[in-house]
C-alpha cells in the first residue's frame, strides 16, 4: 500500500518541520498539509495544502477520501500557557480533535495514527527526577488534563477497536524555523532570539527551574521512528516517555555566553512558573529506547550552536529583504 499522509495542524511549530521531513522522505504529493490558516512560505511551496478545522469531523473525512489517506498525524493543540487562559477552548480542541481521528480510525478510514502527548501529563505529586513511564499522574493544567485523558482514549481505542495509534510525551521542543505558540517551555526558544537581537533576556521562569527539553531534529526523528516501527514493537499504546536533555534558564544562559560572551539574563517569573514547577525535571525514557530504538543526538552545546547559527542567517535574510 502506498503511503498517503495527512498532517492536521501542519503549520505549527512541530507540524511545519514534520511535514517538510515527511515530504522529503516520501515525496511531496504523498503528504497533505492542513490547518485552519496558511503556514510559512517554505511549507506552502513544498506540496499540497488543504484548509481543515480539526474539530470538523466531516471536513477531515472528506479530505481523507479525496486523497485516499491512510496515515494521519494530528498536531493541532492548544498548549499549556494559552490553555490556562482559555480552559474550555483548550479542552474542546484537544479532546474533540483526537476523538474525531480516533473515530475515523475505528471506522477503518485511517490505518495508522500519530498523536502527541506531553510531559504536561505529570503533576506536582509525580516523582520529579527521572520520572518513570508508569507513575502518579495528577496534572494541574487543562492542557495536561486533556493530554492525560487523550492518552487513556488512545489506549482504549487500541484495546477495544484495534486502532493503530502511536504517541510520545514530548518535552519542551527547541527550534528556529517556526515559532511555538503558548507553551511554558517557550522561554528556551525566545532566549536565543533575544540573545541575537538584544544581547539580553528577561526570563519568565526562575533561574533554577529545570525542565526536560529536546531539539526539533531529535523530536522529528523520534516521531518518524515510532511511526515506522513494526506494530508489535509498540508495547505502550497510551504514550511513551521521551527525553533528551534537561537544563535550567541559568544553564542555558551560561551556554549562550560561550557564543555571545556579553549576553546577560534577568529573571521575573510569571504565571508560567507554577506550571513549570508542577512538571518533571528529567524523564526516564528507557521503554522508548528499548521498544523502538530511540536515541537522541543533540546536547545543549549542539542545540545552542545550531539555534544561533540558523537564527542569525534567518535574521540577515529578513534584513536584506527590507
Ligand atoms: C508546553 O510548554 O506547553 C509544551 C509542552 C511541554 O507540551 N511545550
PDB file of N, CA and C and ligand atoms in Angstrom, residues 13-14 78-83 116-121 141 143-144 147 169-173 180-187 189 211-213 272 275 279, ligand 1:
ATOM      1  N   UNK A  13       4.554  24.775  15.152  1.00  0.00           N
ATOM      2  CA  UNK A  13       5.996  24.604  15.369  1.00  0.00           C
ATOM      3  C   UNK A  13       6.481  23.218  14.937  1.00  0.00           C
ATOM      4  N   UNK A  14       5.840  22.164  15.421  1.00  0.00           N
ATOM      5  CA  UNK A  14       6.297  20.808  15.069  1.00  0.00           C
ATOM      6  C   UNK A  14       5.721  20.390  13.713  1.00  0.00           C
ATOM      7  N   UNK A  78      -3.965  23.190  21.744  1.00  0.00           N
ATOM      8  CA  UNK A  78      -3.684  24.418  22.482  1.00  0.00           C
ATOM      9  C   UNK A  78      -2.745  24.040  23.632  1.00  0.00           C
ATOM     10  N   UNK A  79      -1.606  24.746  23.735  1.00  0.00           N
ATOM     11  CA  UNK A  79      -0.568  24.366  24.696  1.00  0.00           C
ATOM     12  C   UNK A  79      -0.847  24.888  26.116  1.00  0.00           C
ATOM     13  N   UNK A  80       0.102  24.621  27.012  1.00  0.00           N
ATOM     14  CA  UNK A  80      -0.150  24.806  28.453  1.00  0.00           C
ATOM     15  C   UNK A  80      -0.489  26.233  28.870  1.00  0.00           C
ATOM     16  N   UNK A  81       0.295  27.224  28.423  1.00  0.00           N
ATOM     17  CA  UNK A  81       0.094  28.590  28.926  1.00  0.00           C
ATOM     18  C   UNK A  81      -1.195  29.193  28.352  1.00  0.00           C
ATOM     19  N   UNK A  82      -1.419  29.035  27.049  1.00  0.00           N
ATOM     20  CA  UNK A  82      -2.656  29.548  26.442  1.00  0.00           C
ATOM     21  C   UNK A  82      -3.862  28.787  26.997  1.00  0.00           C
ATOM     22  N   UNK A  83      -3.679  27.506  27.232  1.00  0.00           N
ATOM     23  CA  UNK A  83      -4.772  26.696  27.766  1.00  0.00           C
ATOM     24  C   UNK A  83      -5.288  27.207  29.111  1.00  0.00           C
ATOM     25  N   UNK A 116       0.433  13.504  19.532  1.00  0.00           N
ATOM     26  CA  UNK A 116       1.436  13.847  20.533  1.00  0.00           C
ATOM     27  C   UNK A 116       0.851  14.073  21.919  1.00  0.00           C
ATOM     28  N   UNK A 117       1.477  13.447  22.919  1.00  0.00           N
ATOM     29  CA  UNK A 117       1.193  13.800  24.304  1.00  0.00           C
ATOM     30  C   UNK A 117       2.359  14.671  24.792  1.00  0.00           C
ATOM     31  N   UNK A 118       2.477  14.844  26.099  1.00  0.00           N
ATOM     32  CA  UNK A 118       3.430  15.836  26.618  1.00  0.00           C
ATOM     33  C   UNK A 118       3.834  15.480  28.049  1.00  0.00           C
ATOM     34  N   UNK A 119       4.974  16.046  28.480  1.00  0.00           N
ATOM     35  CA  UNK A 119       5.363  15.916  29.898  1.00  0.00           C
ATOM     36  C   UNK A 119       4.330  16.586  30.804  1.00  0.00           C
ATOM     37  N   UNK A 120       3.402  17.360  30.209  1.00  0.00           N
ATOM     38  CA  UNK A 120       2.357  18.028  30.994  1.00  0.00           C
ATOM     39  C   UNK A 120       1.365  17.045  31.603  1.00  0.00           C
ATOM     40  N   UNK A 121       1.434  15.762  31.209  1.00  0.00           N
ATOM     41  CA  UNK A 121       0.539  14.772  31.839  1.00  0.00           C
ATOM     42  C   UNK A 121       0.927  14.530  33.290  1.00  0.00           C
ATOM     43  N   UNK A 141      -2.781  21.447  34.956  1.00  0.00           N
ATOM     44  CA  UNK A 141      -3.184  22.379  33.890  1.00  0.00           C
ATOM     45  C   UNK A 141      -4.244  21.703  33.028  1.00  0.00           C
ATOM     46  N   UNK A 143      -4.312  21.754  29.870  1.00  0.00           N
ATOM     47  CA  UNK A 143      -3.554  21.091  28.798  1.00  0.00           C
ATOM     48  C   UNK A 143      -3.128  19.690  29.250  1.00  0.00           C
ATOM     49  N   UNK A 144      -2.548  19.612  30.450  1.00  0.00           N
ATOM     50  CA  UNK A 144      -2.098  18.328  30.988  1.00  0.00           C
ATOM     51  C   UNK A 144      -3.255  17.364  31.190  1.00  0.00           C
ATOM     52  N   UNK A 147      -4.271  16.049  27.843  1.00  0.00           N
ATOM     53  CA  UNK A 147      -3.305  15.078  27.299  1.00  0.00           C
ATOM     54  C   UNK A 147      -3.418  13.738  28.033  1.00  0.00           C
ATOM     55  N   UNK A 169       5.341  11.400  24.614  1.00  0.00           N
ATOM     56  CA  UNK A 169       5.190  12.551  25.510  1.00  0.00           C
ATOM     57  C   UNK A 169       6.343  13.508  25.233  1.00  0.00           C
ATOM     58  N   UNK A 170       6.090  14.506  24.364  1.00  0.00           N
ATOM     59  CA  UNK A 170       7.167  15.450  24.035  1.00  0.00           C
ATOM     60  C   UNK A 170       7.564  16.267  25.259  1.00  0.00           C
ATOM     61  N   UNK A 171       8.872  16.489  25.417  1.00  0.00           N
ATOM     62  CA  UNK A 171       9.331  17.512  26.372  1.00  0.00           C
ATOM     63  C   UNK A 171       9.237  18.880  25.667  1.00  0.00           C
ATOM     64  N   UNK A 172       9.836  19.937  26.209  1.00  0.00           N
ATOM     65  CA  UNK A 172       9.894  21.226  25.511  1.00  0.00           C
ATOM     66  C   UNK A 172      10.707  21.064  24.236  1.00  0.00           C
ATOM     67  N   UNK A 173      10.180  21.553  23.109  1.00  0.00           N
ATOM     68  CA  UNK A 173      10.870  21.377  21.819  1.00  0.00           C
ATOM     69  C   UNK A 173      11.490  22.714  21.388  1.00  0.00           C
ATOM     70  N   UNK A 180       6.980  28.717  18.374  1.00  0.00           N
ATOM     71  CA  UNK A 180       5.945  27.972  19.087  1.00  0.00           C
ATOM     72  C   UNK A 180       4.842  28.926  19.508  1.00  0.00           C
ATOM     73  N   UNK A 181       3.750  28.416  20.007  1.00  0.00           N
ATOM     74  CA  UNK A 181       2.679  29.307  20.456  1.00  0.00           C
ATOM     75  C   UNK A 181       2.113  28.860  21.778  1.00  0.00           C
ATOM     76  N   UNK A 182       2.352  29.644  22.824  1.00  0.00           N
ATOM     77  CA  UNK A 182       1.617  29.457  24.073  1.00  0.00           C
ATOM     78  C   UNK A 182       2.080  28.340  24.987  1.00  0.00           C
ATOM     79  N   UNK A 183       3.354  27.939  24.887  1.00  0.00           N
ATOM     80  CA  UNK A 183       3.859  26.905  25.789  1.00  0.00           C
ATOM     81  C   UNK A 183       4.647  27.500  26.957  1.00  0.00           C
ATOM     82  N   UNK A 184       4.869  26.670  27.979  1.00  0.00           N
ATOM     83  CA  UNK A 184       5.653  27.086  29.146  1.00  0.00           C
ATOM     84  C   UNK A 184       7.147  26.943  28.865  1.00  0.00           C
ATOM     85  N   UNK A 185       7.480  26.000  27.977  1.00  0.00           N
ATOM     86  CA  UNK A 185       8.898  25.778  27.664  1.00  0.00           C
ATOM     87  C   UNK A 185       9.405  26.745  26.584  1.00  0.00           C
ATOM     88  N   UNK A 186       8.546  27.641  26.101  1.00  0.00           N
ATOM     89  CA  UNK A 186       8.919  28.549  25.003  1.00  0.00           C
ATOM     90  C   UNK A 186      10.089  29.478  25.360  1.00  0.00           C
ATOM     91  N   UNK A 187      10.347  29.658  26.654  1.00  0.00           N
ATOM     92  CA  UNK A 187      11.445  30.553  27.039  1.00  0.00           C
ATOM     93  C   UNK A 187      12.769  30.089  26.409  1.00  0.00           C
ATOM     94  N   UNK A 189      13.339  29.036  23.617  1.00  0.00           N
ATOM     95  CA  UNK A 189      13.468  29.476  22.222  1.00  0.00           C
ATOM     96  C   UNK A 189      13.644  30.987  22.183  1.00  0.00           C
ATOM     97  N   UNK A 211      13.856  21.833  33.390  1.00  0.00           N
ATOM     98  CA  UNK A 211      12.806  21.141  32.612  1.00  0.00           C
ATOM     99  C   UNK A 211      13.420  20.245  31.536  1.00  0.00           C
ATOM    100  N   UNK A 212      12.726  19.165  31.179  1.00  0.00           N
ATOM    101  CA  UNK A 212      13.197  18.308  30.074  1.00  0.00           C
ATOM    102  C   UNK A 212      12.996  19.017  28.724  1.00  0.00           C
ATOM    103  N   UNK A 213      14.005  18.976  27.874  1.00  0.00           N
ATOM    104  CA  UNK A 213      13.967  19.675  26.579  1.00  0.00           C
ATOM    105  C   UNK A 213      14.564  18.788  25.479  1.00  0.00           C
ATOM    106  N   UNK A 272       3.496  31.295  34.450  1.00  0.00           N
ATOM    107  CA  UNK A 272       4.022  30.047  33.891  1.00  0.00           C
ATOM    108  C   UNK A 272       4.963  29.317  34.861  1.00  0.00           C
ATOM    109  N   UNK A 275       3.273  26.437  36.504  1.00  0.00           N
ATOM    110  CA  UNK A 275       3.096  25.308  35.563  1.00  0.00           C
ATOM    111  C   UNK A 275       4.415  24.526  35.504  1.00  0.00           C
ATOM    112  N   UNK A 279       5.876  20.271  36.743  1.00  0.00           N
ATOM    113  CA  UNK A 279       6.346  19.274  35.771  1.00  0.00           C
ATOM    114  C   UNK A 279       7.658  18.619  36.218  1.00  0.00           C
TER     115      UNK A 279
HETATM  116  C1  LIG B   1       4.278  23.476  26.638  1.00  0.00           C
HETATM  117  O1  LIG B   1       5.179  24.114  27.213  1.00  0.00           O
HETATM  118  O2  LIG B   1       3.069  23.638  26.865  1.00  0.00           O
HETATM  119  C2  LIG B   1       4.668  22.419  25.614  1.00  0.00           C
HETATM  120  C3  LIG B   1       4.762  21.065  26.220  1.00  0.00           C
HETATM  121  C4  LIG B   1       5.816  20.753  27.209  1.00  0.00           C
HETATM  122  O3  LIG B   1       3.989  20.209  25.886  1.00  0.00           O
HETATM  123  N1  LIG B   1       5.913  22.782  25.008  1.00  0.00           N
END
